[in-house]
Coordinates of C-alpha atoms in Angstrom, one line a residue:
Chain O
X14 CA 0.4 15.5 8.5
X15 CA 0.9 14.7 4.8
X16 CA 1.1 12.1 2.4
X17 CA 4.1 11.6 0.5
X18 CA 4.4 10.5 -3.7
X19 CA 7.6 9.2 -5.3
X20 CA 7.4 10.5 -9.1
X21 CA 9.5 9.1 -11.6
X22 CA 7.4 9.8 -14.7
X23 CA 6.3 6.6 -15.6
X24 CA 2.9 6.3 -16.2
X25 CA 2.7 3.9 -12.7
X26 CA 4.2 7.0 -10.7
X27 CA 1.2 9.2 -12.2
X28 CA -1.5 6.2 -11.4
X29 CA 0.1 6.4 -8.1
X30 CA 0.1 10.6 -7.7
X31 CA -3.6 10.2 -8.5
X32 CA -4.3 7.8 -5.8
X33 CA -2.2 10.3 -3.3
X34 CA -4.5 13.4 -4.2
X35 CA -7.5 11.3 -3.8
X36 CA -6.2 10.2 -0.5
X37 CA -5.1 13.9 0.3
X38 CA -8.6 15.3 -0.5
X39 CA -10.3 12.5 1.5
X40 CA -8.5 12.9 4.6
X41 CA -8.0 16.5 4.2
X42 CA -4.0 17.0 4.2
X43 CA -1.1 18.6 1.8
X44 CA 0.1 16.2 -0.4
X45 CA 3.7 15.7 -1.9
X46 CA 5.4 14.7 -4.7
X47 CA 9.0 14.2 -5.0
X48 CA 11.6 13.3 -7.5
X49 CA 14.4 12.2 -6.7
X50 CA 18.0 13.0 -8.3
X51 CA 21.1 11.7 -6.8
X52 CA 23.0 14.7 -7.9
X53 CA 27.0 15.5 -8.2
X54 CA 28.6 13.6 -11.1
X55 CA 25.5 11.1 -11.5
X56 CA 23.2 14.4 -12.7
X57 CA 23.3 16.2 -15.3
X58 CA 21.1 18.7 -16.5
X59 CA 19.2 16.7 -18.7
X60 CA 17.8 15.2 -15.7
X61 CA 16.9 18.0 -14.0
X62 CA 15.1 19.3 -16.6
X63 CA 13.2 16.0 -17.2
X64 CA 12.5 16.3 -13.7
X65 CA 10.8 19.5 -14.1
X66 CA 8.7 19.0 -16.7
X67 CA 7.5 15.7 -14.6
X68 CA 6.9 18.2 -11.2
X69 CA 5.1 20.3 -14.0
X70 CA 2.5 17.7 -15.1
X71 CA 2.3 16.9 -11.5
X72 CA 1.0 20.1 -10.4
X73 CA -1.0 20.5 -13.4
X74 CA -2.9 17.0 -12.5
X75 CA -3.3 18.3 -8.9
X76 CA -4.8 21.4 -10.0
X77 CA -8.2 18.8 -10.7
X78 CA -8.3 17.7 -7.1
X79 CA -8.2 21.3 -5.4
X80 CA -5.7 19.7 -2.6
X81 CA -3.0 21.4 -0.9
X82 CA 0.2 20.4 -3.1
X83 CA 3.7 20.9 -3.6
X84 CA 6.0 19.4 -6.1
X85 CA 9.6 18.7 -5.1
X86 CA 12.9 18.0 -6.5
X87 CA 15.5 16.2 -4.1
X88 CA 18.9 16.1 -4.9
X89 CA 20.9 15.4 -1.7
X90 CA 23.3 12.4 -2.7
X91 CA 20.7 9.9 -1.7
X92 CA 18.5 6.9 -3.9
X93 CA 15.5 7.6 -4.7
X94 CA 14.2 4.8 -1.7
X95 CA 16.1 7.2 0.7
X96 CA 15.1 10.3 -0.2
X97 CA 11.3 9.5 -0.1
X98 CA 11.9 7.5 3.6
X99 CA 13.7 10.3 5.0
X100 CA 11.1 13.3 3.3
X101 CA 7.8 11.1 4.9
X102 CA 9.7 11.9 8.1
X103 CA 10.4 15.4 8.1
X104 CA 7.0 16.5 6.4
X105 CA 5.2 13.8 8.9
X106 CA 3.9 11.7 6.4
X107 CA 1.0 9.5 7.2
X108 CA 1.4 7.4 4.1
X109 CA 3.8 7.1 1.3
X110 CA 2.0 6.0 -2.4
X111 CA 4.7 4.5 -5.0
X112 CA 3.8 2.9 -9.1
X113 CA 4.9 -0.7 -8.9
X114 CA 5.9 -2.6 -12.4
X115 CA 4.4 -5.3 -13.0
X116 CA 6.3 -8.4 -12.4
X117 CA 5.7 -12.4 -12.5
X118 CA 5.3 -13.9 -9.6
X119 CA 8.4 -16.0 -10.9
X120 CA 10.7 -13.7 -10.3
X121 CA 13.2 -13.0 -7.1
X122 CA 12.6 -9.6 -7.1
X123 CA 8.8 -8.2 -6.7
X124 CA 10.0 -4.9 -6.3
X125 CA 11.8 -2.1 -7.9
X126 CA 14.6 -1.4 -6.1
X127 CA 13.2 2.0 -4.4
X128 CA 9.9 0.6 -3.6
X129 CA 11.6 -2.3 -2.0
X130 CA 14.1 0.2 0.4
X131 CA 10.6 2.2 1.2
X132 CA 8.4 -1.1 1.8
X133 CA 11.2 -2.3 4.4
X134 CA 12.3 0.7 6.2
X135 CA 9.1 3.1 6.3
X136 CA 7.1 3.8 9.6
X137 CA 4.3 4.6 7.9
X138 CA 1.7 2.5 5.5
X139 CA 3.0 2.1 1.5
X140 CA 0.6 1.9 -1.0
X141 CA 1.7 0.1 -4.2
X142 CA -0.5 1.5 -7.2
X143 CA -0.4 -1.1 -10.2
Chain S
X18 CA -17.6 -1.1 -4.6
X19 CA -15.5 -2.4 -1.4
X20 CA -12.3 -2.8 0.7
X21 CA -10.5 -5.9 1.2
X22 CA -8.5 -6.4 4.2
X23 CA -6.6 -10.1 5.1
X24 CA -6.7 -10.8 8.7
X25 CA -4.4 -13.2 10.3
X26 CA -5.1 -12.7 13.9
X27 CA -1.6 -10.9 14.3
X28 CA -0.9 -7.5 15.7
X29 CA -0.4 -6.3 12.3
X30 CA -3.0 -7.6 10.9
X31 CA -5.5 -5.8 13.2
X32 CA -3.5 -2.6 12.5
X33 CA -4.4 -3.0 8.7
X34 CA -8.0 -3.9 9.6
X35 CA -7.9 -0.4 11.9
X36 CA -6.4 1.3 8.2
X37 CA -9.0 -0.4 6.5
X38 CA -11.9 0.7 8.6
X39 CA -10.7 4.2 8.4
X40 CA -10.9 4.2 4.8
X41 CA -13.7 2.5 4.7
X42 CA -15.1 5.6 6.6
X43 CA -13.6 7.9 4.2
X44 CA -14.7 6.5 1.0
X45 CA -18.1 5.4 2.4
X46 CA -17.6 1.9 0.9
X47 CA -17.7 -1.3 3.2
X48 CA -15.1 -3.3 4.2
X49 CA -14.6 -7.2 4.0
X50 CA -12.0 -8.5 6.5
X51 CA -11.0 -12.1 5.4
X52 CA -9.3 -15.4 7.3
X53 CA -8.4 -17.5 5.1
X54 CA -8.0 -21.4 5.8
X55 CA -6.9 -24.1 3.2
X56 CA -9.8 -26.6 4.1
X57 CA -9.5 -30.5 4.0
X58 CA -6.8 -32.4 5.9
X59 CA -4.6 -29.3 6.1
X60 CA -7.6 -27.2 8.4
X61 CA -8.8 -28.7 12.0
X62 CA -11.3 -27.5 14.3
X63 CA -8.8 -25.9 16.2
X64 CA -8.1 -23.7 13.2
X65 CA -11.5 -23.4 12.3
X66 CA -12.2 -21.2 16.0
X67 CA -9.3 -19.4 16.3
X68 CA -10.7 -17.7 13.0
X69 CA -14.0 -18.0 14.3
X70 CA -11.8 -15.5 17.0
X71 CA -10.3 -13.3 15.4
X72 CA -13.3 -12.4 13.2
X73 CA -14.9 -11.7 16.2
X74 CA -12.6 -9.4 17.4
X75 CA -12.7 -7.9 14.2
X76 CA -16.6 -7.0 14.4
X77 CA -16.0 -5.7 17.6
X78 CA -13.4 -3.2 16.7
X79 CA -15.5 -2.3 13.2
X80 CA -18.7 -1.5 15.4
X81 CA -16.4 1.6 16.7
X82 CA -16.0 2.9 13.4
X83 CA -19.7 3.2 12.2
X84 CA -18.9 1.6 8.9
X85 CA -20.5 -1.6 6.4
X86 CA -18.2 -4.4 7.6
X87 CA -18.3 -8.0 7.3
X88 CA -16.0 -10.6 8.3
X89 CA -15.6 -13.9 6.4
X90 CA -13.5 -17.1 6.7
X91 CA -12.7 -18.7 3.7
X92 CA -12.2 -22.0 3.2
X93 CA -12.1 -23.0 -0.5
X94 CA -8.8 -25.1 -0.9
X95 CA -6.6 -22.1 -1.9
X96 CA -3.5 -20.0 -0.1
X97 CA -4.6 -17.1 1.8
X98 CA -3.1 -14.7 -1.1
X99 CA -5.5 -16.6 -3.5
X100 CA -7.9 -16.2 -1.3
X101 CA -7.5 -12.6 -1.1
X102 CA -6.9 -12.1 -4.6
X103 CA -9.4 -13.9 -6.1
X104 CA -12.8 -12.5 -2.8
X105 CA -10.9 -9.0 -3.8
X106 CA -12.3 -9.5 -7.6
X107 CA -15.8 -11.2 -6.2
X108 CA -16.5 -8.0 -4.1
X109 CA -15.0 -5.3 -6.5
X110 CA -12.5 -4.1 -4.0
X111 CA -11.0 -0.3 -5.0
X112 CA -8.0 -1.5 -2.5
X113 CA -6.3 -4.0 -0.5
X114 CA -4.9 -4.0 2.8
X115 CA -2.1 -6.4 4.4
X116 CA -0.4 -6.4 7.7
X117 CA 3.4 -6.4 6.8
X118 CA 6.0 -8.3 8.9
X119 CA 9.2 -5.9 10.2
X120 CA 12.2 -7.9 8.0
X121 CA 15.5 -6.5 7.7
X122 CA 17.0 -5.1 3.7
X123 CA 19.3 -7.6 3.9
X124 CA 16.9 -10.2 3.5
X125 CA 16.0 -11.5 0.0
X126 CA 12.2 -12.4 0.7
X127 CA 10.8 -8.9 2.0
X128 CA 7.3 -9.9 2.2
X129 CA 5.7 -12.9 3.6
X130 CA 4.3 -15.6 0.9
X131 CA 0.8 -14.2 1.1
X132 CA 2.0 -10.4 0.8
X133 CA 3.8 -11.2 -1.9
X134 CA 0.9 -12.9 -4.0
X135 CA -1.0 -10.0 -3.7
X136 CA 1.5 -7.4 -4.3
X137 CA 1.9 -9.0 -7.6
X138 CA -1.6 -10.4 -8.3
X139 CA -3.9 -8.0 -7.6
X140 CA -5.3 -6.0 -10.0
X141 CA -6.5 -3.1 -7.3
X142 CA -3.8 -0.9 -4.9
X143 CA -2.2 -2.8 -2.1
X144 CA -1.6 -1.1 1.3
X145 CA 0.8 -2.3 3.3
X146 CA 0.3 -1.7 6.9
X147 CA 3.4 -1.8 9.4

């Protein structure tokens, strides 16, 4: 059992790791966070190395909650909605926790487009963290 | 300091009062499951007891998790995301849960009207319960 965090580096993603290694020490399970790159011609290594340092921060925030934590980096020609839906599977997630931008309530879309692929086609209960 | 959890009378409204509850047991805070009726010409006495209902059941499945819990209908001449929005602020909720309808990607509106509301309204984390 785990609980699964999509990282993006926003501030919202952080807000959102923070709830996960709350929830993580509560219920007494490994938490992780992933960031997701879609790889091939769409990554370069700009992005990978932004995607460090944002795994880095990561584990130096969960170092405060003394939970069981890993920090990934996925880069398996999927979106960023896929790669977290699939990841909850194979680590048997019993929760996924995503940042959500605000939004009006105006507009079509309420969701980002990851959050909206992982609201519709996860098995397990998503937490959107303002 | 509190959970909020709407409560509908569907199947997966009761599974998000069940994630609630466990919570709830977690974080030693109590938990508010709320019905939410409009009131006035648009609310019969029909309505009125099938909430009376499901709040019942509710109580019943809370006594098996040991936890605070209290189940309210509201009926203040507001949608049920008001509703849930607005109690969520009254009892200084850390989180909200929501039973989530199965849709398909395809569709454009991924989250029932209520749902939605709170996704964008609420101030706290929304759960979103399968």
């Amino acid at each position: 059992m785990s609980i699964v965090v999509g990282l993006d580096g926003s501030d919202r993603s952080f807000r959102a790791l923070r709830f996960a290694l709350e929830e993580g020490k509560l219920r007494g399970v490994k938490v992780y966070a992933v960031h997701s790159l879609f790889g091939g011609d769409r990554t370069d290594m700009g992005d990978i190395e932004r995607g460090e340092k944002i795994l880095e921060e990561a584990r130096k925030i969960a170092e405060e909650y003394g939970v069981e934590f890993e920090a990934k980096m996925l880069i398996r020609g999927k979106s960023p909605g896929e790669d977290i839906v699939e990841f909850a599977e194979e680590v048997n997630a019993i929760m996924i926790v995503l940042g959500m931008k605000r939004r009006s309530l105006m507009e079509e879309v309420i969701l980002g487009k990851a959050a909206k692929y992982v609201v519709v086609k996860a098995k397990q209960p998503v937490v959107l963290v303002k």
